[in-house]
Short mmCIF file of C-alpha atoms in Angstrom, two decimals:
data_model
loop_
_atom_site.label_atom_id
_atom_site.label_comp_id
_atom_site.label_asym_id
_atom_site.label_seq_id
_atom_site.Cartn_x
_atom_site.Cartn_y
_atom_site.Cartn_z
CA MET A 28 55.12 16.57 57.18
CA LEU A 29 58.87 17.69 55.99
CA ASN A 30 58.63 21.25 56.37
CA ASP A 31 62.18 23.05 56.79
CA LYS A 32 63.66 19.77 56.27
CA VAL A 33 66.44 18.99 53.98
CA VAL A 34 66.31 15.51 52.68
CA LEU A 35 68.83 13.55 50.51
CA VAL A 36 67.38 10.77 47.86
CA THR A 37 69.83 8.36 46.04
CA GLY A 38 68.34 6.36 43.08
CA ALA A 39 66.32 9.27 42.37
CA ALA A 40 66.34 9.31 38.62
CA GLY A 41 63.14 7.27 38.32
CA GLY A 42 61.03 4.71 39.75
CA ILE A 43 60.44 4.99 43.69
CA GLY A 44 63.27 7.23 44.12
CA ARG A 45 61.91 9.91 41.92
CA ALA A 46 58.52 9.38 43.70
CA THR A 47 60.02 9.87 46.69
CA ALA A 48 61.91 13.10 46.09
CA VAL A 49 58.83 14.65 44.26
CA ALA A 50 56.82 13.42 47.61
CA ALA A 51 59.27 14.67 50.11
CA ALA A 52 59.34 18.20 48.10
CA ARG A 53 55.65 18.46 48.32
CA GLU A 54 55.53 17.89 52.11
CA GLY A 55 58.16 21.11 52.31
CA ALA A 56 61.46 19.45 51.96
CA ARG A 57 64.61 21.04 50.18
CA VAL A 58 65.64 17.77 48.37
CA ALA A 59 68.92 16.66 47.03
CA VAL A 60 68.38 14.20 44.11
CA ALA A 61 71.37 11.69 43.55
CA ASP A 62 71.71 9.16 40.67
CA LEU A 63 74.31 7.64 38.58
CA ASN A 64 72.16 8.96 35.83
CA LEU A 65 72.52 12.93 35.88
CA GLU A 66 70.13 13.44 33.18
CA GLY A 67 67.40 11.54 35.08
CA ALA A 68 68.49 13.14 38.27
CA ARG A 69 67.96 16.54 36.61
CA GLU A 70 64.95 15.83 35.37
CA THR A 71 63.58 14.84 38.89
CA ALA A 72 64.82 17.90 40.20
CA LEU A 73 63.25 20.03 37.32
CA LEU A 74 59.80 18.39 38.28
CA ILE A 75 60.55 19.66 41.84
CA THR A 76 61.45 22.99 40.93
CA ASP A 77 58.72 23.48 38.15
CA ALA A 78 56.29 22.78 41.04
CA GLY A 79 57.61 25.75 43.23
CA GLY A 80 59.97 23.52 45.16
CA SER A 81 63.87 23.47 46.06
CA ALA A 82 66.17 20.64 44.43
CA ILE A 83 69.42 20.06 43.46
CA ALA A 84 70.82 17.40 41.33
CA MET A 85 74.26 15.64 41.41
CA ARG A 86 75.94 12.32 39.90
CA THR A 87 76.73 10.09 42.28
CA ASP A 88 77.93 6.39 42.26
CA ILE A 89 77.05 5.36 45.57
CA SER A 90 80.05 2.33 45.16
CA VAL A 91 82.63 4.84 45.18
CA PRO A 92 83.51 6.60 48.70
CA GLY A 93 84.85 9.81 47.02
CA ASP A 94 81.46 10.05 45.31
CA VAL A 95 79.40 9.41 48.42
CA ARG A 96 81.70 12.07 50.51
CA ALA A 97 81.04 14.49 47.33
CA MET A 98 77.64 14.14 47.44
CA VAL A 99 76.84 14.75 51.19
CA GLY A 100 79.14 17.59 50.88
CA ALA A 101 77.28 19.06 48.07
CA VAL A 102 74.04 18.99 50.29
CA LEU A 103 75.93 20.53 53.08
CA ASP A 104 77.51 23.42 50.89
CA ARG A 105 73.88 23.96 49.38
CA TYR A 106 71.51 23.95 52.12
CA GLY A 107 73.97 23.78 55.45
CA ARG A 108 72.43 20.47 56.89
CA LEU A 109 70.90 17.30 56.04
CA ASP A 110 67.78 16.22 58.33
CA GLY A 111 66.80 13.13 56.38
CA ALA A 112 67.91 10.36 53.82
CA PHE A 113 66.34 7.62 51.66
CA ASN A 114 68.95 5.38 50.72
CA ASN A 115 67.35 3.87 47.65
CA ALA A 116 69.99 3.21 44.79
CA ALA A 117 70.47 -0.41 44.19
CA ILE A 118 70.84 -2.70 41.22
CA ALA A 119 69.32 -5.98 40.21
CA GLN A 120 70.78 -9.28 38.97
CA TRP A 121 69.31 -8.53 35.53
CA GLN A 122 71.80 -5.32 35.38
CA CYS A 123 74.48 -7.52 36.10
CA GLY A 124 73.76 -10.22 33.66
CA ALA A 125 72.56 -12.90 35.98
CA ALA A 126 68.87 -12.55 35.70
CA SER A 127 67.10 -15.69 37.21
CA ALA A 128 70.35 -17.32 37.88
CA LYS A 129 70.63 -19.83 40.72
CA ILE A 130 72.94 -19.16 43.32
CA GLY A 131 75.75 -22.02 41.47
CA ASP A 132 75.52 -20.21 38.25
CA ILE A 133 76.17 -16.64 39.31
CA GLY A 134 79.30 -15.25 38.29
CA GLU A 135 81.88 -13.69 40.52
CA ASP A 136 81.81 -10.66 38.73
CA ALA A 137 78.09 -10.03 38.82
CA PHE A 138 77.79 -11.16 42.53
CA ALA A 139 80.88 -8.76 43.87
CA ARG A 140 78.90 -6.04 41.70
CA ILE A 141 75.70 -6.34 43.41
CA MET A 142 77.39 -6.69 46.77
CA GLN A 143 79.54 -3.36 46.14
CA VAL A 144 76.66 -1.50 45.09
CA ASN A 145 73.85 -2.54 47.18
CA VAL A 146 75.65 -3.44 50.69
CA THR A 147 78.98 -1.40 50.44
CA GLY A 148 77.16 1.28 48.58
CA THR A 149 74.39 1.74 51.36
CA TRP A 150 76.98 1.54 54.14
CA LEU A 151 79.08 4.38 52.59
CA CYS A 152 75.94 6.71 52.53
CA MET A 153 74.76 5.71 55.88
CA ARG A 154 78.17 6.55 57.40
CA ALA A 155 78.28 9.86 55.83
CA GLU A 156 74.96 10.42 56.73
CA LEU A 157 75.25 9.35 60.36
CA GLU A 158 78.62 11.39 60.91
CA HIS A 159 76.74 14.52 60.08
CA MET A 160 73.44 13.75 61.65
CA SER A 161 75.44 12.56 64.83
CA ARG A 162 77.00 16.06 65.19
CA ASN A 163 73.99 18.19 64.28
CA GLY A 164 71.23 16.95 66.61
CA GLY A 165 69.87 13.90 64.84
CA GLY A 166 67.79 12.98 61.96
CA ALA A 167 66.14 10.17 60.04
CA ILE A 168 67.30 7.55 57.54
CA VAL A 169 65.24 5.27 55.52
CA ASN A 170 67.05 2.35 53.44
CA ALA A 171 65.65 0.57 50.66
CA SER A 172 65.28 -2.97 51.31
CA SER A 173 62.91 -5.49 49.51
CA ILE A 174 60.69 -8.47 50.16
CA SER A 175 63.56 -10.25 48.88
CA GLY A 176 65.24 -9.08 52.24
CA LEU A 177 62.53 -10.84 54.41
CA VAL A 178 62.60 -14.37 52.35
CA GLY A 179 64.51 -16.32 50.03
CA ARG A 180 63.41 -16.03 46.35
CA ALA A 181 64.57 -18.58 43.64
CA GLY A 182 66.46 -16.87 40.87
CA SER A 183 67.54 -13.78 43.04
CA GLY A 184 70.35 -15.16 45.40
CA ALA A 185 72.92 -12.44 45.20
CA TYR A 186 69.96 -9.88 45.43
CA SER A 187 68.21 -11.32 48.16
CA ALA A 188 71.50 -11.45 50.22
CA SER A 189 72.05 -8.04 49.50
CA LYS A 190 68.78 -6.70 50.82
CA HIS A 191 69.22 -9.26 54.08
CA ALA A 192 72.40 -7.19 54.60
CA ILE A 193 70.52 -3.99 54.42
CA ASN A 194 68.23 -5.16 57.20
CA GLY A 195 71.13 -5.98 59.31
CA LEU A 196 72.62 -2.67 58.91
CA THR A 197 69.31 -0.88 59.49
CA LYS A 198 68.55 -2.76 62.79
CA THR A 199 72.53 -2.23 63.92
CA ALA A 200 72.37 1.28 63.38
CA ALA A 201 69.11 1.83 64.80
CA ILE A 202 70.54 0.29 68.07
CA GLU A 203 73.86 2.39 67.92
CA TYR A 204 72.49 5.77 66.93
CA ALA A 205 69.26 5.89 69.04
CA ALA A 206 70.81 8.07 71.62
CA SER A 207 71.74 10.49 69.12
CA ASP A 208 68.34 11.13 67.99
CA ILE A 209 68.86 9.61 64.54
CA ARG A 210 66.13 6.90 63.55
CA VAL A 211 66.81 4.48 60.93
CA ASN A 212 64.39 2.23 59.17
CA ALA A 213 63.84 0.32 56.06
CA VAL A 214 60.92 -0.08 53.71
CA CYS A 215 60.57 -3.34 51.86
CA PRO A 216 58.55 -3.00 48.84
CA GLY A 217 56.95 -6.12 46.84
CA PHE A 218 56.38 -5.96 43.05
CA ILE A 219 56.41 -2.12 42.28
CA ASP A 220 55.59 -1.02 38.57
CA THR A 221 59.12 0.23 37.80
CA VAL A 222 61.81 -0.89 35.35
CA PHE A 223 63.47 -2.62 38.35
CA VAL A 224 60.87 -5.55 38.02
CA SER A 225 60.69 -5.51 34.49
CA SER A 226 62.59 -8.82 34.05
CA SER A 227 60.38 -10.62 36.47
CA LEU A 228 57.33 -9.49 34.74
CA ALA A 229 58.65 -10.33 31.27
CA THR A 230 59.48 -13.95 32.61
CA ARG A 231 57.06 -14.74 34.97
CA GLY A 232 54.30 -11.79 35.09
CA ASP A 233 50.98 -13.88 35.70
CA ALA A 234 52.57 -16.03 38.56
CA LEU A 235 53.93 -13.07 40.29
CA LEU A 236 50.75 -11.19 40.01
CA ALA A 237 49.26 -14.52 41.45
CA SER A 238 51.23 -14.59 44.40
CA VAL A 239 49.98 -10.85 45.37
CA PRO A 240 46.80 -11.06 47.22
CA MET A 241 45.84 -7.54 45.97
CA HIS A 242 46.46 -8.74 42.48
CA ARG A 243 48.20 -5.92 41.24
CA LEU A 244 51.58 -4.28 41.22
CA GLY A 245 52.11 -1.45 43.55
CA GLN A 246 53.07 2.29 42.33
CA PRO A 247 56.03 4.02 43.42
CA GLU A 248 53.91 6.66 44.96
CA GLU A 249 52.60 4.13 47.41
CA VAL A 250 56.32 3.42 48.49
CA ALA A 251 57.10 7.13 48.55
CA GLU A 252 54.37 7.91 51.02
CA LEU A 253 55.60 5.57 53.61
CA VAL A 254 59.27 6.72 53.45
CA VAL A 255 58.31 10.34 53.64
CA TRP A 256 56.07 9.51 56.72
CA LEU A 257 59.26 7.51 58.22
CA LEU A 258 61.37 10.48 57.47
CA SER A 259 58.83 12.75 59.25
CA ASP A 260 58.43 13.81 62.88
CA ARG A 261 55.03 11.91 62.90
CA ALA A 262 57.05 8.47 63.10
CA ARG A 263 59.46 9.83 65.91
CA TYR A 264 58.93 6.67 68.02
CA ILE A 265 59.97 4.24 65.20
CA THR A 266 63.42 3.06 64.29
CA GLY A 267 64.91 -0.49 63.62
CA SER A 268 61.67 -1.50 61.82
CA LEU A 269 61.42 -3.02 58.25
CA GLN A 270 58.00 -2.07 56.83
CA GLY A 271 56.31 -3.78 54.02
CA VAL A 272 54.70 -2.20 51.00
CA ASP A 273 53.64 -5.40 49.16
CA GLY A 274 50.03 -5.60 48.57
CA GLY A 275 49.87 -8.57 51.15
CA PHE A 276 52.61 -10.53 49.86
CA MET A 277 54.43 -11.43 52.98
CA ALA A 278 50.91 -12.37 54.85
CA GLY A 279 50.69 -15.39 52.49
#
């Protein structure tokens, strides 16, 4: 699906990001793997190159404008263009010491950090990607949202707010850049078997699974398949959409 395309994946040291980078390479893409965790990014790139694909790895803090510019610059230096991007890097409340905290109990530093990474970081990536794609014939962007960007969830106020914001960025960019042949969509995963949901599993695993009609966690590869399809020309009339991968959670 992605033959001869160049795809950038952030947050690709593991989980959904790694699964997407590997799936994109399997479908013919040359892949740029970015993460704050450089060792993990290199491991992902090695999985790709060992399978005969082409990949580069880089350390990127998406909340730092200079890092984002350098990341896109490195892709262009290596591959000459950028056709698709999966803006997946994000942090959860538990990573900021605010696990399960109510809105009134979230500290200012934790709230600011979540917004800086999840919202500002995604916007910085989009800005750099859109600038290049606008000048070079178009492309496709997929942003990582969440079911928490579609509904409110107790104990996830800051994270939920950040993902609602990403939905707004996605829809607005889709409208603004449609005439430039740039498609912008978002995926909204439910409870996926990654370290990202480990805090929720530890505190309320049984209740969590009971809320999913399929009664199981999703696998990173199941999200990756949708992302790769959205980045491909097979989805060429789809833009501004919020695509769920949640085992039926939002149907309830």
